[in-house]
mmCIF file of C-alpha atoms in Angstrom:
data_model
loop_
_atom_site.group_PDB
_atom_site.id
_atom_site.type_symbol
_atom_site.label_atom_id
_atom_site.label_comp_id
_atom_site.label_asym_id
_atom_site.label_seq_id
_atom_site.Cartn_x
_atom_site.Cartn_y
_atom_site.Cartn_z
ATOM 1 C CA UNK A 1 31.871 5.639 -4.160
ATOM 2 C CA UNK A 2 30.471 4.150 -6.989
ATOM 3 C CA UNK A 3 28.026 5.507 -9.215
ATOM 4 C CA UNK A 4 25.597 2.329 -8.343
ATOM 5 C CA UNK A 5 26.199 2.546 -4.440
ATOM 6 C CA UNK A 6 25.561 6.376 -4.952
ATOM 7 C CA UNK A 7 21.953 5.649 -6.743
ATOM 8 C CA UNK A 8 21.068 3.282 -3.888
ATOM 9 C CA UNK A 9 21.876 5.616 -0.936
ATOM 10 C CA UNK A 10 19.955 8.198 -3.196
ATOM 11 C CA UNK A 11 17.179 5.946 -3.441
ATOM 12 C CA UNK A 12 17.082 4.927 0.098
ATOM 13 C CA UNK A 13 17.527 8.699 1.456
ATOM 14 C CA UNK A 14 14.013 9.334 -1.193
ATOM 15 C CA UNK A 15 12.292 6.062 0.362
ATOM 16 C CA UNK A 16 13.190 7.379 3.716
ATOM 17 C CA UNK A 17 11.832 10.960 3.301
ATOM 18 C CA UNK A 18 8.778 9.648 1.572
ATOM 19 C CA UNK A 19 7.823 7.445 4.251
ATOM 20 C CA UNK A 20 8.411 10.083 6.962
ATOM 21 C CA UNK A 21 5.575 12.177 5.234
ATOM 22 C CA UNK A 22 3.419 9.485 4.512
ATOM 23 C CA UNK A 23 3.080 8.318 7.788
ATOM 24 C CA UNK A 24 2.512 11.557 8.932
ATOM 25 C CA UNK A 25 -0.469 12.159 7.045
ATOM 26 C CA UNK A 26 -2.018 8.565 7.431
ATOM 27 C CA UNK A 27 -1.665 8.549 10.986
ATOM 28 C CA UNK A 28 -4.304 11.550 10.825
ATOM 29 C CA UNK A 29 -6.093 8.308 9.879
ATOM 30 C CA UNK A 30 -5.450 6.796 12.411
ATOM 31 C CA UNK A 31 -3.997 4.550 9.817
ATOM 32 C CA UNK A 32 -0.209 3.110 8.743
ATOM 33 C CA UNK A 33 1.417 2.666 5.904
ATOM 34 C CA UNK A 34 0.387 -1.375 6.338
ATOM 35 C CA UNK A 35 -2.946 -0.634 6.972
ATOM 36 C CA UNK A 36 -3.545 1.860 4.412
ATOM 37 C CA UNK A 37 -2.019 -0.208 1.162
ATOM 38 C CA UNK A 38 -4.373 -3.223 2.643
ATOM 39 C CA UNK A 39 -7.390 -1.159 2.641
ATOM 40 C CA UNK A 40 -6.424 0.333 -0.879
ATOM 41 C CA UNK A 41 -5.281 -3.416 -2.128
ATOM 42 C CA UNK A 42 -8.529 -4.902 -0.753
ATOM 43 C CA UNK A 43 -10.523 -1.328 -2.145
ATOM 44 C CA UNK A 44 -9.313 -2.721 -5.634
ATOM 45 C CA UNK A 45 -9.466 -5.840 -6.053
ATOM 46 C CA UNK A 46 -12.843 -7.229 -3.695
ATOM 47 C CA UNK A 47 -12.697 -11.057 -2.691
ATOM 48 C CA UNK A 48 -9.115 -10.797 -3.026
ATOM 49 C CA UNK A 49 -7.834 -13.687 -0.749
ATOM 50 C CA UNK A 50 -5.210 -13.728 1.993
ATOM 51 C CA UNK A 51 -2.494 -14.900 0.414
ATOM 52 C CA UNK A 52 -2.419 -12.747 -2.657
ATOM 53 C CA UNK A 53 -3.020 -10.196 -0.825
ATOM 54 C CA UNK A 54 0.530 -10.907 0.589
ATOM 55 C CA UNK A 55 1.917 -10.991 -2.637
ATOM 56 C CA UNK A 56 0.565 -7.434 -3.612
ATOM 57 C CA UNK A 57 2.188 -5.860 -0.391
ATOM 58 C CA UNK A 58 5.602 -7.634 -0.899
ATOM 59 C CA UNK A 59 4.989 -8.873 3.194
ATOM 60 C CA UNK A 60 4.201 -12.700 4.197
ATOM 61 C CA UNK A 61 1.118 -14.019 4.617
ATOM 62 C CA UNK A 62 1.689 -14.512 8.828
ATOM 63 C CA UNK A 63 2.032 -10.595 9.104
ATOM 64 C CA UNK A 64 -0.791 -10.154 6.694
ATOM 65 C CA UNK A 65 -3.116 -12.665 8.674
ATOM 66 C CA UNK A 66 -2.819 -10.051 11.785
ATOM 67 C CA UNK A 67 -2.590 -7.169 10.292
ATOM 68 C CA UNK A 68 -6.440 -8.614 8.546
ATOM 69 C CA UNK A 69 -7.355 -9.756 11.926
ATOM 70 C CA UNK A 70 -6.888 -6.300 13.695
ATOM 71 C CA UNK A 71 -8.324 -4.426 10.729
ATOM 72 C CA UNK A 72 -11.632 -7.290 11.449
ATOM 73 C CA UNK A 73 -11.978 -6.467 14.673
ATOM 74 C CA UNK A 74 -12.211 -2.726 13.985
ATOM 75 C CA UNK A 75 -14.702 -3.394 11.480
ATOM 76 C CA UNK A 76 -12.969 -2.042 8.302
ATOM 77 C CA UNK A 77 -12.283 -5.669 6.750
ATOM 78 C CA UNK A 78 -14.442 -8.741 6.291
ATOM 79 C CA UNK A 79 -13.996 -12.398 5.342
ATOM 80 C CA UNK A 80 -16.886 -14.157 2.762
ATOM 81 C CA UNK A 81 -16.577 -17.557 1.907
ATOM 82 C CA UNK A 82 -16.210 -18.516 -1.590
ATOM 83 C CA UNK A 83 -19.314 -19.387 -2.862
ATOM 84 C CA UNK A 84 -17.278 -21.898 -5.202
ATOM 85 C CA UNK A 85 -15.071 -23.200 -2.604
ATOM 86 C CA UNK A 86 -16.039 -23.095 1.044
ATOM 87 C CA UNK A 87 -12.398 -24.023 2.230
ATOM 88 C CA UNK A 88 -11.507 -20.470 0.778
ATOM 89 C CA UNK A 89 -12.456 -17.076 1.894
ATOM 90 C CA UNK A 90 -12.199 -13.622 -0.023
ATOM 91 C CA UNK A 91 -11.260 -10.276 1.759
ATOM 92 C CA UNK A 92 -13.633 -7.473 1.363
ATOM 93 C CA UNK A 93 -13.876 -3.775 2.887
ATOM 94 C CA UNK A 94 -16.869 -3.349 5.076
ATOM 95 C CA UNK A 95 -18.724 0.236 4.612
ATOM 96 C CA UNK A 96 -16.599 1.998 7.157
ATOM 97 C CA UNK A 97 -13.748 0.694 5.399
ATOM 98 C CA UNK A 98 -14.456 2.238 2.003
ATOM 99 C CA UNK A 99 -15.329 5.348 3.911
ATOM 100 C CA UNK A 100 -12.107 5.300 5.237
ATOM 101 C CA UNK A 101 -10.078 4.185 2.498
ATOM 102 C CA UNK A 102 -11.940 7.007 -0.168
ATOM 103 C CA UNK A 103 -10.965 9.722 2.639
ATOM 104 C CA UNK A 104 -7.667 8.486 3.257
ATOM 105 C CA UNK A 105 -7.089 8.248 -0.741
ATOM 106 C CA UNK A 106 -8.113 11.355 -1.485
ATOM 107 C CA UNK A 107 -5.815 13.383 1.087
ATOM 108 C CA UNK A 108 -3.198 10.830 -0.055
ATOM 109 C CA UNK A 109 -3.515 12.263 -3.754
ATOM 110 C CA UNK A 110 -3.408 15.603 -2.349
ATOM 111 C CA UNK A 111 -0.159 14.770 -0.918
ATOM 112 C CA UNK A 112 1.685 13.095 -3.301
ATOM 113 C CA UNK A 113 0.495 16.020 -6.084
ATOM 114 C CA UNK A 114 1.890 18.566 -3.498
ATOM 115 C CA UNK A 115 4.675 16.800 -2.978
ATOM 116 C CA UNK A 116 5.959 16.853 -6.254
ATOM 117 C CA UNK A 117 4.474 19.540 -8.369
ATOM 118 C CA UNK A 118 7.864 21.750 -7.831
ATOM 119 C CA UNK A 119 9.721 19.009 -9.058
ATOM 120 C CA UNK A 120 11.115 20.541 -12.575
ATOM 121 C CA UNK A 121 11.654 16.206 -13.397
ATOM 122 C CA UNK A 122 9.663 14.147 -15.667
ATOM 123 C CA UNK A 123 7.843 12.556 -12.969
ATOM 124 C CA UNK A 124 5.939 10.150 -15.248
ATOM 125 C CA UNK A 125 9.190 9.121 -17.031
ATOM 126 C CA UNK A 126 10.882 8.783 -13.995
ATOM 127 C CA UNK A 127 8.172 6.568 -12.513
ATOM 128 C CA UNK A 128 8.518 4.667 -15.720
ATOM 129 C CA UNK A 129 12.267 4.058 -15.593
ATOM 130 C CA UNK A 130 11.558 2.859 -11.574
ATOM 131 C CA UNK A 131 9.283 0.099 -12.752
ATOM 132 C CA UNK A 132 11.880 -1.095 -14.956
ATOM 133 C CA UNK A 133 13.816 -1.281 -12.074
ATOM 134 C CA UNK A 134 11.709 -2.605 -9.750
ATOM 135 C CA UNK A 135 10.745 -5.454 -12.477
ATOM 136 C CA UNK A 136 14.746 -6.301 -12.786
ATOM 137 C CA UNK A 137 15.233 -6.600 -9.281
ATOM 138 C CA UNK A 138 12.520 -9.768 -9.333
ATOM 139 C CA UNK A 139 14.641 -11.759 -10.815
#
């Protein structure tokens, strides 16, 4: 096996176990993965519309329309109309949102500082060299 097929099914095994976990804790949520990097997206960057909000979670805009609809009708998420442009519409959290989103975030840091505090890596460097990654693979 190569050493390049090797760091992929490495990577993918990491993805894998991360996501097991993470899941796990959000659903004490009541909340998935999905949901929980919308409400953190949205948590960030107020107004942000619909279809950047799409391009922040790497997912297209049709699956981020109902996953925004759902999250409406619970009441986490609203729509406002641009003042600017009334064709348009910005996302916002609604108050039980943020409540949500701050509670979920903070167990969330918990988890990830747990998670690799007995790591004897250079977590920070290695998060570093992943960007790089992650940028290359955009092209």
């Amino acid at each position: 096996m190569s050493s390049e097929i090797a760091f992929r099914e490495a990577l993918r095994k990491t993805i894998a176990r991360l996501d097991c976990g993470e899941r796990h804790l959000l659903h004490q949520f009541s909340l998935t993965p999905p949901r929980y990097y919308a409400l953190k997206r949205i948590y960030e960057n107020p107004g942000v519309s619909l279809t950047t909000l799409s391009a922040l979670m790497l997912i297209d805009k049709s699956s981020t329309t109902r996953l925004i609809r759902s999250m409406e009708e619970e009441g986490l998420v609203r729509r406002v109309r641009s003042e600017t442009d009334r064709r348009t519409y910005g996302l916002s959290l609604s108050e039980s949102g943020k409540k949500l989103y701050r509670s979920a975030s903070a167990a969330h840091e918990r988890y990830a500082q747990n998670r690799f505090s007995d790591l004897d890596i250079d977590v920070e460097a290695l998060a570093n060299d992943l960007e790089v990654l992650a940028h290359s693979l955009e092209r």
